[in-house]
XYZ file of N, CA and C in Angstrom:
276
model
N 39.829 57.783 -83.034
C 39.711 59.078 -83.246
C 38.324 59.632 -83.578
N 38.032 60.838 -83.066
C 36.887 61.341 -83.051
C 36.316 61.560 -84.615
N 36.912 62.081 -85.734
C 36.850 61.779 -87.253
C 36.154 60.566 -87.902
N 36.512 59.301 -86.908
C 36.077 58.194 -87.813
C 35.808 57.404 -87.033
N 34.781 56.318 -87.471
C 34.367 55.357 -86.514
C 34.740 54.021 -87.342
N 34.928 53.176 -86.314
C 35.487 51.645 -86.906
C 34.757 50.830 -85.997
N 33.442 49.940 -87.028
C 32.487 48.977 -86.207
C 33.036 47.496 -86.506
N 34.348 47.327 -86.814
C 34.921 46.054 -87.029
C 34.768 45.609 -88.730
N 34.086 46.555 -89.247
C 34.029 45.875 -90.663
C 34.230 47.386 -91.392
N 33.321 48.357 -91.429
C 33.448 49.535 -92.011
C 34.119 50.801 -91.553
N 34.648 51.386 -91.968
C 35.396 52.987 -91.455
C 34.431 54.083 -92.125
N 33.917 54.768 -91.193
C 33.009 55.911 -91.730
C 33.817 57.086 -91.427
N 34.256 58.237 -92.495
C 34.577 59.209 -92.311
C 33.634 60.467 -92.459
N 33.982 61.280 -91.430
C 33.526 62.729 -91.641
C 33.887 63.511 -92.289
N 33.189 64.377 -92.821
C 33.922 65.228 -94.184
C 35.030 66.017 -93.687
N 36.183 65.965 -94.595
C 37.323 66.623 -93.674
C 37.284 67.849 -94.671
N 38.130 68.802 -94.192
C 38.203 70.109 -95.251
C 39.849 70.190 -95.207
N 40.327 71.363 -96.119
C 41.325 71.578 -96.039
C 42.403 71.946 -94.984
N 41.792 72.299 -94.162
C 42.651 72.592 -92.640
C 43.107 71.160 -92.054
N 42.146 69.932 -92.211
C 42.378 68.809 -91.615
C 43.515 68.434 -92.442
N 43.464 68.468 -93.935
C 44.647 68.143 -94.786
C 45.896 68.620 -94.069
N 45.869 70.043 -94.235
C 46.932 70.497 -93.433
C 47.431 70.311 -92.122
N 46.694 69.853 -91.173
C 47.075 69.415 -90.110
C 47.528 67.952 -90.321
N 47.008 67.130 -91.025
C 47.701 65.779 -90.601
C 48.642 65.159 -91.960
N 48.856 66.344 -92.797
C 49.621 65.771 -93.987
C 50.910 65.105 -93.447
N 51.437 66.021 -92.705
C 52.953 65.840 -92.271
C 53.251 64.694 -91.644
N 52.246 64.451 -90.362
C 52.086 63.379 -89.684
C 51.612 62.045 -90.568
N 50.924 62.030 -91.598
C 50.384 61.027 -92.212
C 51.495 60.618 -92.904
N 52.414 61.638 -93.869
C 53.630 61.426 -94.323
C 54.562 60.474 -93.538
N 54.932 60.562 -92.559
C 56.067 59.991 -91.447
C 55.446 58.840 -91.284
N 54.122 58.132 -90.914
C 53.439 57.066 -90.510
C 53.741 56.423 -91.956
N 53.220 56.837 -93.202
C 53.354 56.359 -94.110
C 54.673 55.776 -94.805
N 55.320 56.729 -94.648
C 56.810 56.533 -95.295
C 57.527 55.386 -94.477
N 57.192 55.235 -93.067
C 57.869 54.279 -92.221
C 57.326 53.174 -92.641
N 56.351 52.542 -92.884
C 55.362 51.597 -93.484
C 56.270 50.911 -94.915
N 56.073 52.073 -95.474
C 57.015 51.905 -96.767
C 57.966 51.498 -96.740
N 59.137 51.989 -95.699
C 60.116 51.334 -95.873
C 60.255 50.264 -95.166
N 59.689 49.701 -94.359
C 59.460 48.558 -93.784
C 58.993 47.478 -94.767
N 58.069 47.501 -95.675
C 57.373 46.712 -96.423
C 58.494 46.332 -97.820
N 58.900 47.764 -98.051
C 60.063 47.550 -99.103
C 61.246 46.878 -98.849
N 61.585 46.946 -97.893
C 62.909 46.303 -97.472
C 62.498 44.591 -97.188
N 61.421 44.420 -96.258
C 60.469 42.502 -96.327
C 60.476 42.250 -97.575
N 60.178 43.056 -98.588
C 59.686 42.254 -100.021
C 60.694 42.674 -100.793
N 61.553 43.198 -100.924
C 62.834 43.359 -102.039
C 62.224 44.539 -102.845
N 61.299 45.346 -102.482
C 60.942 46.089 -103.810
C 61.221 47.614 -103.471
N 61.358 48.490 -104.509
C 61.932 49.786 -104.498
C 60.732 50.499 -104.532
N 61.088 52.098 -103.793
C 59.919 52.935 -104.044
C 60.419 54.264 -104.200
N 60.276 54.962 -104.997
C 61.089 56.478 -105.555
C 60.377 57.352 -104.528
N 59.430 58.373 -105.133
C 59.156 59.584 -103.880
C 57.626 58.894 -103.375
N 57.127 59.672 -102.448
C 56.107 59.263 -101.659
C 55.470 60.320 -101.631
N 54.209 60.660 -101.935
C 53.268 61.937 -102.328
C 52.061 61.859 -101.067
N 51.685 62.589 -100.157
C 50.467 62.530 -99.374
C 49.707 63.238 -99.769
N 48.560 62.965 -100.418
C 47.407 64.219 -100.991
C 45.871 63.939 -100.377
N 45.066 65.083 -100.430
C 43.813 65.098 -100.145
C 43.135 64.402 -101.231
N 42.775 63.181 -101.565
C 42.024 62.821 -102.343
C 40.969 62.377 -102.060
N 40.112 62.102 -102.963
C 38.334 61.969 -102.680
C 37.790 60.608 -102.912
N 38.670 59.864 -103.912
C 38.453 58.706 -104.383
C 39.231 57.819 -104.282
N 40.250 57.775 -103.764
C 41.663 56.874 -103.998
C 42.169 56.651 -102.596
N 42.437 55.653 -102.192
C 43.343 55.422 -100.686
C 44.997 55.668 -101.020
N 45.107 55.042 -102.543
C 46.714 54.994 -102.843
C 46.529 54.732 -104.193
N 47.586 55.093 -104.880
C 48.114 55.006 -106.254
C 49.754 55.033 -106.472
N 49.980 54.376 -107.799
C 51.579 54.075 -107.901
C 51.300 54.581 -109.810
N 52.412 55.727 -109.686
C 52.907 56.051 -111.199
C 53.924 55.275 -111.813
N 53.681 55.651 -113.091
C 54.692 54.798 -114.143
C 56.125 54.588 -113.440
N 56.643 56.020 -113.116
C 57.640 55.937 -112.335
C 57.881 55.299 -111.202
N 56.949 55.037 -110.549
C 57.589 54.034 -109.194
C 57.261 55.197 -107.864
N 56.562 56.457 -108.345
C 56.283 57.099 -107.022
C 54.697 56.786 -106.263
N 54.568 56.520 -105.016
C 53.704 56.221 -104.512
C 53.154 57.415 -103.926
N 51.334 57.537 -104.232
C 50.598 58.338 -103.681
C 49.759 57.676 -102.328
N 49.376 58.432 -101.497
C 48.875 57.935 -100.629
C 47.715 59.270 -100.123
N 46.563 58.716 -99.452
C 45.458 59.392 -99.187
C 45.843 59.988 -97.687
N 45.612 61.154 -97.653
C 45.774 61.505 -95.703
C 45.095 60.887 -94.842
N 44.069 60.514 -95.523
C 43.195 59.601 -94.439
C 43.649 58.764 -93.928
N 44.536 58.067 -94.854
C 45.081 56.497 -94.613
C 45.270 56.253 -92.837
N 45.859 57.252 -92.243
C 46.295 57.294 -90.701
C 45.032 56.829 -89.773
N 43.888 57.119 -90.444
C 42.393 56.832 -89.377
C 42.251 55.422 -89.626
N 42.905 54.894 -90.676
C 42.259 53.023 -90.937
C 43.230 52.559 -89.778
N 42.474 51.036 -89.545
C 42.804 50.318 -88.329
C 44.855 50.120 -89.534
N 45.407 50.005 -88.396
C 46.890 49.609 -88.921
C 46.817 48.205 -90.186
N 46.248 47.316 -90.013
C 46.146 46.124 -91.037
C 45.638 46.545 -92.247
N 44.459 47.452 -92.419
C 43.911 47.891 -93.454
C 45.157 48.877 -93.977
N 45.540 49.788 -93.340
C 46.700 50.925 -93.874
C 47.790 50.063 -94.576
N 48.164 48.563 -93.790
C 49.472 48.227 -93.909
C 48.865 47.380 -95.585
N 47.888 47.015 -95.594
C 47.292 46.482 -97.105
C 47.696 47.287 -98.004
N 46.918 48.486 -97.686
C 46.875 49.572 -99.018
C 48.238 49.740 -99.404
N 49.708 49.963 -98.486
C 50.868 50.304 -98.637
C 51.402 49.164 -99.555
N 51.270 47.805 -98.998
C 51.923 46.676 -99.726
C 51.256 46.716 -101.042
N 49.616 46.722 -101.233
C 48.997 46.713 -102.664
C 49.993 48.007 -103.457
N 50.058 48.933 -103.285
C 50.769 49.878 -103.866
C 52.249 49.603 -104.221
N 53.205 49.145 -103.161
C 54.623 48.763 -103.580
C 54.488 47.458 -104.267
N 53.569 46.645 -104.416
C 53.698 45.406 -105.257
C 53.322 45.880 -107.117
N 52.933 47.262 -107.099
C 52.382 47.643 -108.737
C 53.863 47.699 -109.056
């Protein structure tokens, strides 16, 4: 994507505004939900609600209630890295 570059080790993001968040929030939610469903079935975990946010300092988090929060920018990452983040959060 034009918004990020990946050199094999580091993903570099250009600054994203509210317009980009609004544009990519739903596609990100669809992609993340699909991966969460895949990995919860694979590993036998459960997840309650999934939220996609415009976070500045986190890729994802998990609440005490089992809700998962993900940064919409996760869709810019290579799939292996995005999957790692999803698995990390569902393992909480």
